[in-house]
Amino acid sequence: MTRSRPARLHHIAGIGVDRMGSIADASGKDFLRLENLDTDILPDPEAIARTVHAATEDADNSYLPFIGQARLRDIAARHVSAISGVSYSGERNCVISAGGLSGILNVLLATIEVGDEVIVTDPTYAGLINRVRLAGGVPRFVPFSFEPGGEWRLDRTALRASIGPKTTAMLLMSPSMPSGGCLDAADWAVVAELCVAHDLLLIVDTAMERLVFDSRPVLHPAGLPGMAERTITVGSSAKELRMIGWRVGWIVAPDAFMPDLVAVSLANVVVPVGIGQDAVATALENSATTLAPYVDELQARRDCVLEELRGLPVGVPGGGWSLLLRVSDFGLDGAAMSERLLEQGVCATAMAGWGETHGGQYIRFVYANEPTRRLRALGARVRAALGL
């Protein structure tokens, strides 16, 4: 059979994580597993127990309700309301998705016309960039920047300059993946100013919203002037609740967007498995008290990696699960560094396709899946791979 590749796939980039994970799994070696956004920190025990019980319940072995179970929708809407300061209703303003990235794609399909430009940061997770392209959008990259050993900062001047006649939306994440760059209050104020002035939609990926370090406040832009009517929030059980395998997400949006969001949701996967939904509701409700020790552990792991890589050109993450090392300073690209690290017992992912300004010249280290006692082996291995 002769066929051409669909045009929508022409610019879809691989993310590299699958290849690196397969190499590590097949090797039988005890690699430092820093390649994938997994974590070894277990979910809320109460949520695990609820999942086990749900597997025996007829009501949970169901597609219904098609927009998600009522308790989860209510808790997700209240959660977003509490952080943003905007009043949302689970019944009117929330639909459940099969994971956060499925939710992002559903939002894009429901709001973006073919050819519309969507502003994203540089770097940004390739999976988000790919979903913009699958929906027919064109990503416009606005760089984060850093000085070695310093934090990533949003280039606000570039953000202002990025808006053109075809720009209709921004898709932003803070802490951003993979850099861990955080938008501060002044950044969000500029975002809000531009969205209102240019009548732009703001899609906020809150998968790591509360995983912030160094006593940073948790900030959500929907409560800023003029933003409640134009902000759609997508959340996920994966990172904040450590329930990656449950594949449960939520979309919280103003009333006007809901008919189209529901229509797309019903045409694309519908909902995640019923046995996971109420467990996620339990974990999300409990997270007001269970989150702090987890964030403390993540910060300890970040600090350990930063100490191991002291003196190397690393961008300091303000939150999240990962950080980036700029290996181009040593005449390498991320792909070459990834191969060298395998020889040193470290599995890490190159960043080609994750940005324009910040892409192939970086390697990413995920610190969420290894304890500090093992991360203390990282510095010597990285330096050996760099030939230092």
Short mmCIF file of C-alpha atoms in Angstrom, two decimals:
data_model
loop_
_atom_site.label_atom_id
_atom_site.label_comp_id
_atom_site.label_asym_id
_atom_site.label_seq_id
_atom_site.Cartn_x
_atom_site.Cartn_y
_atom_site.Cartn_z
CA MET A 1 0.00 0.00 0.00
CA THR A 2 1.31 3.44 -0.93
CA ARG A 3 0.40 6.29 1.34
CA SER A 4 1.71 9.70 2.34
CA ARG A 5 2.16 10.83 5.90
CA PRO A 6 -0.70 13.11 7.06
CA ALA A 7 0.34 16.75 6.98
CA ARG A 8 -0.53 17.19 10.65
CA LEU A 9 2.38 14.89 11.54
CA HIS A 10 5.08 16.64 9.52
CA HIS A 11 6.37 18.67 12.45
CA ILE A 12 5.66 16.20 15.25
CA ALA A 13 8.90 15.55 17.13
CA GLY A 14 9.82 12.52 19.16
CA ILE A 15 10.31 13.15 22.86
CA GLY A 16 13.23 10.75 23.39
CA VAL A 17 11.97 9.55 26.75
CA ASP A 18 10.54 6.31 25.39
CA ARG A 19 13.83 5.34 23.74
CA MET A 20 15.90 6.06 26.84
CA GLY A 21 13.50 4.18 29.09
CA SER A 22 13.58 1.16 26.79
CA ILE A 23 17.39 1.15 26.80
CA ALA A 24 17.49 1.22 30.59
CA ASP A 25 14.77 -1.42 30.98
CA ALA A 26 16.46 -3.81 28.54
CA SER A 27 19.96 -3.40 29.95
CA GLY A 28 19.42 -5.17 33.26
CA LYS A 29 21.78 -2.59 34.78
CA ASP A 30 21.18 -0.47 37.85
CA PHE A 31 21.04 2.87 36.03
CA LEU A 32 20.34 6.13 37.75
CA ARG A 33 16.87 6.61 36.22
CA LEU A 34 16.73 10.30 35.41
CA GLU A 35 15.14 10.06 31.96
CA ASN A 36 11.40 9.98 32.58
CA LEU A 37 8.86 11.98 34.55
CA ASP A 38 8.18 9.21 37.02
CA THR A 39 8.47 9.24 40.78
CA ASP A 40 9.28 6.61 43.38
CA ILE A 41 7.25 8.52 46.00
CA LEU A 42 4.01 6.62 46.53
CA PRO A 43 0.54 8.19 46.24
CA ASP A 44 -1.75 8.90 49.17
CA PRO A 45 -2.48 5.51 50.84
CA GLU A 46 -6.14 6.45 51.17
CA ALA A 47 -6.32 6.95 47.40
CA ILE A 48 -4.70 3.58 46.77
CA ALA A 49 -7.25 1.90 49.09
CA ARG A 50 -10.10 3.69 47.31
CA THR A 51 -8.82 2.44 43.95
CA VAL A 52 -8.74 -1.15 45.18
CA HIS A 53 -12.27 -0.87 46.51
CA ALA A 54 -13.52 0.78 43.30
CA ALA A 55 -12.39 -2.25 41.30
CA THR A 56 -15.15 -4.23 43.02
CA GLU A 57 -17.87 -1.63 42.48
CA ASP A 58 -20.26 -1.91 39.54
CA ALA A 59 -20.81 1.84 39.45
CA ASP A 60 -17.08 2.42 38.94
CA ASN A 61 -16.87 -0.13 36.10
CA SER A 62 -18.55 2.33 33.76
CA TYR A 63 -18.09 5.09 31.22
CA LEU A 64 -20.75 7.10 33.02
CA PRO A 65 -21.03 9.95 33.65
CA PHE A 66 -19.52 10.85 30.28
CA ILE A 67 -18.05 14.10 31.61
CA GLY A 68 -16.69 12.57 34.82
CA GLN A 69 -17.89 11.55 38.24
CA ALA A 70 -19.67 14.29 40.15
CA ARG A 71 -17.50 14.15 43.30
CA LEU A 72 -14.29 14.52 41.32
CA ARG A 73 -15.70 17.39 39.28
CA ASP A 74 -16.82 19.19 42.43
CA ILE A 75 -13.49 18.74 44.21
CA ALA A 76 -11.48 19.77 41.12
CA ALA A 77 -13.61 22.90 40.66
CA ARG A 78 -13.26 23.82 44.34
CA HIS A 79 -9.51 23.23 44.13
CA VAL A 80 -9.09 25.61 41.19
CA SER A 81 -11.41 28.13 42.85
CA ALA A 82 -9.36 28.13 46.05
CA ILE A 83 -6.08 28.80 44.23
CA SER A 84 -7.34 31.25 41.60
CA GLY A 85 -9.91 33.19 43.62
CA VAL A 86 -12.48 32.62 40.85
CA SER A 87 -15.72 30.82 41.72
CA TYR A 88 -16.21 27.63 39.67
CA SER A 89 -18.88 24.94 39.85
CA GLY A 90 -18.17 21.26 39.29
CA GLU A 91 -21.53 20.88 37.57
CA ARG A 92 -21.16 23.87 35.24
CA ASN A 93 -17.44 24.40 34.80
CA CYS A 94 -15.58 21.08 34.95
CA VAL A 95 -15.08 18.08 32.69
CA ILE A 96 -12.78 15.15 33.49
CA SER A 97 -10.15 14.04 30.98
CA ALA A 98 -8.01 10.93 30.53
CA GLY A 99 -4.93 12.63 31.97
CA GLY A 100 -3.67 16.18 31.82
CA LEU A 101 -2.19 16.00 28.33
CA SER A 102 -5.43 14.57 26.95
CA GLY A 103 -7.12 17.53 28.60
CA ILE A 104 -4.69 19.94 26.92
CA LEU A 105 -5.38 18.42 23.51
CA ASN A 106 -9.15 18.58 24.10
CA VAL A 107 -8.90 22.27 25.03
CA LEU A 108 -6.83 23.03 21.93
CA LEU A 109 -9.22 21.14 19.66
CA ALA A 110 -12.15 23.02 21.19
CA THR A 111 -10.63 26.50 20.92
CA ILE A 112 -7.94 26.71 18.21
CA GLU A 113 -8.48 27.18 14.48
CA VAL A 114 -6.04 25.71 11.98
CA GLY A 115 -3.21 28.20 11.52
CA ASP A 116 -3.72 29.99 14.84
CA GLU A 117 -0.54 30.82 16.72
CA VAL A 118 -0.22 29.63 20.30
CA ILE A 119 2.47 31.14 22.52
CA VAL A 120 4.54 28.67 24.55
CA THR A 121 7.73 29.11 26.51
CA ASP A 122 11.12 27.94 25.26
CA PRO A 123 11.92 25.30 26.40
CA THR A 124 8.57 23.53 26.68
CA TYR A 125 7.75 19.84 26.96
CA ALA A 126 7.69 18.43 23.44
CA GLY A 127 4.39 16.71 24.18
CA LEU A 128 2.72 20.10 24.62
CA ILE A 129 4.28 21.45 21.43
CA ASN A 130 3.14 18.35 19.54
CA ARG A 131 -0.42 18.79 20.76
CA VAL A 132 -0.52 22.38 19.54
CA ARG A 133 0.51 21.09 16.14
CA LEU A 134 -1.95 18.18 16.17
CA ALA A 135 -4.75 20.67 16.78
CA GLY A 136 -3.59 22.63 13.72
CA GLY A 137 -1.97 25.42 15.71
CA VAL A 138 1.47 26.97 15.23
CA PRO A 139 3.66 27.27 18.35
CA ARG A 140 5.31 30.65 18.93
CA PHE A 141 8.26 30.30 21.30
CA VAL A 142 9.08 32.84 24.01
CA PRO A 143 12.37 32.09 25.73
CA PHE A 144 13.21 31.57 29.33
CA SER A 145 16.83 32.47 30.02
CA PHE A 146 19.35 31.84 32.79
CA GLU A 147 22.89 32.51 33.84
CA PRO A 148 24.73 29.33 34.87
CA GLY A 149 23.81 28.56 38.44
CA GLY A 150 20.89 30.99 38.34
CA GLU A 151 17.13 30.61 37.95
CA TRP A 152 15.26 30.62 34.67
CA ARG A 153 13.55 33.95 33.91
CA LEU A 154 10.81 34.69 31.39
CA ASP A 155 11.84 37.17 28.68
CA ARG A 156 8.94 39.61 28.99
CA THR A 157 10.20 41.77 26.11
CA ALA A 158 10.16 38.73 23.83
CA LEU A 159 6.69 37.84 25.10
CA ARG A 160 5.36 41.26 24.09
CA ALA A 161 7.04 40.99 20.68
CA SER A 162 5.71 37.48 20.02
CA ILE A 163 2.09 38.51 19.56
CA GLY A 164 1.07 38.81 15.93
CA PRO A 165 -2.15 38.97 13.90
CA LYS A 166 -2.58 35.19 14.02
CA THR A 167 -1.94 34.80 17.74
CA THR A 168 -5.07 33.63 19.55
CA ALA A 169 -3.84 31.89 22.71
CA MET A 170 -1.09 31.29 25.21
CA LEU A 171 -0.35 27.85 26.65
CA LEU A 172 1.73 28.31 29.80
CA MET A 173 2.95 26.14 32.64
CA SER A 174 4.56 27.21 35.91
CA PRO A 175 6.72 25.54 37.06
CA SER A 176 7.48 24.88 33.43
CA MET A 177 8.54 21.50 32.18
CA PRO A 178 11.39 20.63 31.64
CA SER A 179 13.26 23.67 33.00
CA GLY A 180 11.43 24.22 36.28
CA GLY A 181 11.20 27.91 35.38
CA CYS A 182 8.52 29.72 37.37
CA LEU A 183 6.44 32.73 36.41
CA ASP A 184 6.38 35.30 39.21
CA ALA A 185 3.62 37.80 39.96
CA ALA A 186 5.11 40.38 37.60
CA ASP A 187 5.29 37.80 34.79
CA TRP A 188 1.64 36.86 35.25
CA ALA A 189 0.68 40.54 35.31
CA VAL A 190 2.29 41.01 31.88
CA VAL A 191 0.58 37.85 30.60
CA ALA A 192 -2.78 39.15 31.81
CA GLU A 193 -2.18 42.60 30.34
CA LEU A 194 -1.37 41.12 26.92
CA CYS A 195 -4.24 38.61 26.95
CA VAL A 196 -6.76 41.34 27.71
CA ALA A 197 -5.28 43.85 25.27
CA HIS A 198 -5.16 41.35 22.39
CA ASP A 199 -8.23 39.27 23.34
CA LEU A 200 -6.21 36.08 23.80
CA LEU A 201 -7.21 32.81 25.44
CA LEU A 202 -4.95 31.61 28.26
CA ILE A 203 -4.60 27.85 28.75
CA VAL A 204 -2.84 27.11 32.03
CA ASP A 205 -1.27 23.68 32.51
CA THR A 206 -1.26 23.32 36.29
CA ALA A 207 0.26 19.83 36.45
CA MET A 208 3.02 21.11 38.79
CA GLU A 209 1.42 24.31 40.03
CA ARG A 210 2.01 23.64 43.73
CA LEU A 211 5.40 21.92 43.38
CA VAL A 212 7.33 25.12 44.08
CA PHE A 213 10.48 25.56 46.16
CA ASP A 214 12.18 28.15 48.34
CA SER A 215 8.89 29.35 49.90
CA ARG A 216 7.49 30.63 46.59
CA PRO A 217 3.79 31.46 46.57
CA VAL A 218 1.42 29.42 44.41
CA LEU A 219 0.11 31.82 41.75
CA HIS A 220 -2.81 31.39 39.37
CA PRO A 221 -3.64 34.09 36.80
CA ALA A 222 -7.40 33.53 36.45
CA GLY A 223 -8.12 35.96 39.29
CA LEU A 224 -6.25 38.85 37.68
CA PRO A 225 -8.36 41.65 36.12
CA GLY A 226 -10.04 40.57 32.91
CA MET A 227 -8.74 36.98 33.10
CA ALA A 228 -11.60 34.94 34.58
CA GLU A 229 -13.51 34.98 31.29
CA ARG A 230 -10.51 33.94 29.17
CA THR A 231 -8.61 31.41 31.32
CA ILE A 232 -8.96 27.62 31.01
CA THR A 233 -7.22 25.53 33.65
CA VAL A 234 -6.05 21.96 33.01
CA GLY A 235 -4.98 19.88 36.00
CA SER A 236 -3.68 16.36 36.46
CA SER A 237 -3.28 13.63 39.04
CA ALA A 238 0.16 12.66 37.76
CA LYS A 239 2.72 15.05 39.24
CA GLU A 240 1.13 16.73 42.25
CA LEU A 241 -0.74 13.62 43.42
CA ARG A 242 1.90 11.10 42.24
CA MET A 243 -0.84 9.09 40.49
CA ILE A 244 0.76 8.82 37.08
CA GLY A 245 -0.75 5.47 36.15
CA TRP A 246 -4.29 6.57 36.97
CA ARG A 247 -4.33 8.92 33.93
CA VAL A 248 -6.91 11.32 35.36
CA GLY A 249 -7.09 15.04 34.60
CA TRP A 250 -9.59 17.86 34.80
CA ILE A 251 -10.52 20.92 32.75
CA VAL A 252 -12.02 23.91 34.56
CA ALA A 253 -13.32 26.68 32.34
CA PRO A 254 -15.79 29.56 32.11
CA ASP A 255 -19.35 28.69 31.16
CA ALA A 256 -19.00 29.90 27.57
CA PHE A 257 -16.34 27.31 26.73
CA MET A 258 -18.03 24.29 28.27
CA PRO A 259 -20.32 23.14 25.40
CA ASP A 260 -17.38 22.85 23.00
CA LEU A 261 -15.12 21.28 25.63
CA VAL A 262 -17.76 18.65 26.37
CA ALA A 263 -18.33 18.01 22.65
CA VAL A 264 -14.62 17.38 22.05
CA SER A 265 -14.34 15.28 25.20
CA LEU A 266 -17.18 13.02 24.07
CA ALA A 267 -15.46 12.57 20.70
CA ASN A 268 -11.97 11.90 22.11
CA VAL A 269 -11.50 9.13 24.76
CA VAL A 270 -14.50 10.40 26.81
CA VAL A 271 -13.34 9.81 30.42
CA PRO A 272 -10.59 7.88 32.22
CA VAL A 273 -11.41 4.56 33.82
CA GLY A 274 -14.05 4.83 36.51
CA ILE A 275 -12.03 2.92 39.09
CA GLY A 276 -9.51 5.74 39.28
CA GLN A 277 -11.70 8.82 39.42
CA ASP A 278 -12.91 8.80 43.01
CA ALA A 279 -9.43 7.84 44.21
CA VAL A 280 -8.09 10.97 42.53
CA ALA A 281 -10.87 12.99 44.15
CA THR A 282 -9.76 11.62 47.53
CA ALA A 283 -6.09 12.39 46.88
CA LEU A 284 -6.85 15.89 45.62
CA GLU A 285 -9.03 16.67 48.61
CA ASN A 286 -6.38 15.34 51.01
CA SER A 287 -3.54 17.14 49.26
CA ALA A 288 -4.03 20.29 51.32
CA THR A 289 -2.29 18.40 54.12
CA THR A 290 -0.32 15.68 52.32
CA LEU A 291 1.48 17.87 49.77
CA ALA A 292 3.98 19.72 51.98
CA PRO A 293 6.21 16.76 52.95
CA TYR A 294 6.33 15.67 49.33
CA VAL A 295 7.40 19.14 48.15
CA ASP A 296 10.05 19.19 50.87
CA GLU A 297 11.43 15.90 49.57
CA LEU A 298 11.48 17.17 45.99
CA GLN A 299 13.33 20.29 47.06
CA ALA A 300 15.88 18.18 48.94
CA ARG A 301 16.47 16.15 45.78
CA ARG A 302 16.79 19.28 43.65
CA ASP A 303 19.29 20.72 46.13
CA CYS A 304 21.27 17.48 46.07
CA VAL A 305 21.51 17.52 42.26
CA LEU A 306 22.49 21.20 42.26
CA GLU A 307 25.26 20.45 44.74
CA GLU A 308 26.43 17.52 42.62
CA LEU A 309 26.52 19.75 39.52
CA ARG A 310 27.98 22.81 41.21
CA GLY A 311 30.09 24.86 38.80
CA LEU A 312 28.41 23.42 35.69
CA PRO A 313 26.04 25.47 33.45
CA VAL A 314 22.78 24.42 35.09
CA GLY A 315 19.55 26.42 35.18
CA VAL A 316 18.15 26.32 38.71
CA PRO A 317 14.52 25.10 38.77
CA GLY A 318 12.13 27.00 40.99
CA GLY A 319 9.91 23.94 41.18
CA GLY A 320 8.87 20.77 39.42
CA TRP A 321 10.66 17.47 38.80
CA SER A 322 13.60 18.23 36.52
CA LEU A 323 16.48 20.52 35.58
CA LEU A 324 18.60 21.15 32.50
CA LEU A 325 22.37 21.09 31.97
CA ARG A 326 23.70 22.99 28.93
CA VAL A 327 26.22 20.57 27.44
CA SER A 328 26.91 22.69 24.36
CA ASP A 329 29.38 24.59 26.57
CA PHE A 330 31.55 21.48 26.28
CA GLY A 331 31.20 21.02 22.52
CA LEU A 332 28.44 18.40 22.83
CA ASP A 333 24.77 18.15 22.04
CA GLY A 334 22.22 16.45 24.24
CA ALA A 335 22.13 13.28 22.14
CA ALA A 336 25.89 12.76 22.43
CA MET A 337 25.81 13.50 26.15
CA SER A 338 22.99 11.03 26.63
CA GLU A 339 25.10 8.27 25.06
CA ARG A 340 28.10 9.17 27.19
CA LEU A 341 25.98 9.14 30.33
CA LEU A 342 24.75 5.63 29.56
CA GLU A 343 28.36 4.50 29.75
CA GLN A 344 28.47 6.05 33.23
CA GLY A 345 25.29 4.32 34.42
CA VAL A 346 22.99 7.34 34.04
CA CYS A 347 19.88 7.37 31.87
CA ALA A 348 18.95 10.93 30.84
CA THR A 349 17.01 12.45 27.95
CA ALA A 350 18.24 14.90 25.31
CA MET A 351 16.14 17.98 24.59
CA ALA A 352 16.02 18.15 20.77
CA GLY A 353 12.56 19.33 19.74
CA TRP A 354 11.76 20.85 23.14
CA GLY A 355 12.43 24.41 22.02
CA GLU A 356 14.16 26.68 19.51
CA THR A 357 16.48 28.74 21.70
CA HIS A 358 16.81 25.96 24.26
CA GLY A 359 16.73 22.51 22.67
CA GLY A 360 19.36 20.13 21.44
CA GLN A 361 22.16 21.73 23.44
CA TYR A 362 20.72 20.46 26.74
CA ILE A 363 20.37 17.25 28.71
CA ARG A 364 17.58 16.83 31.26
CA PHE A 365 17.84 15.25 34.68
CA VAL A 366 14.63 14.16 36.43
CA TYR A 367 15.24 14.04 40.18
CA ALA A 368 11.75 12.87 41.19
CA ASN A 369 12.45 9.17 40.69
CA GLU A 370 15.66 8.68 42.68
CA PRO A 371 16.36 9.26 46.41
CA THR A 372 19.15 11.58 47.53
CA ARG A 373 21.37 8.69 48.60
CA ARG A 374 21.55 7.61 44.93
CA LEU A 375 21.61 11.11 43.46
CA ARG A 376 24.87 11.74 45.32
CA ALA A 377 26.57 9.59 42.68
CA LEU A 378 25.54 11.93 39.87
CA GLY A 379 28.24 14.60 39.90
CA ALA A 380 31.21 12.32 39.35
CA ARG A 381 29.40 10.47 36.56
CA VAL A 382 28.42 13.67 34.75
CA ARG A 383 31.96 15.02 34.93
CA ALA A 384 33.34 11.74 33.64
CA ALA A 385 30.91 11.90 30.72
CA LEU A 386 32.03 15.48 30.01
CA GLY A 387 35.68 14.42 30.16
CA LEU A 388 36.39 16.69 33.13
#
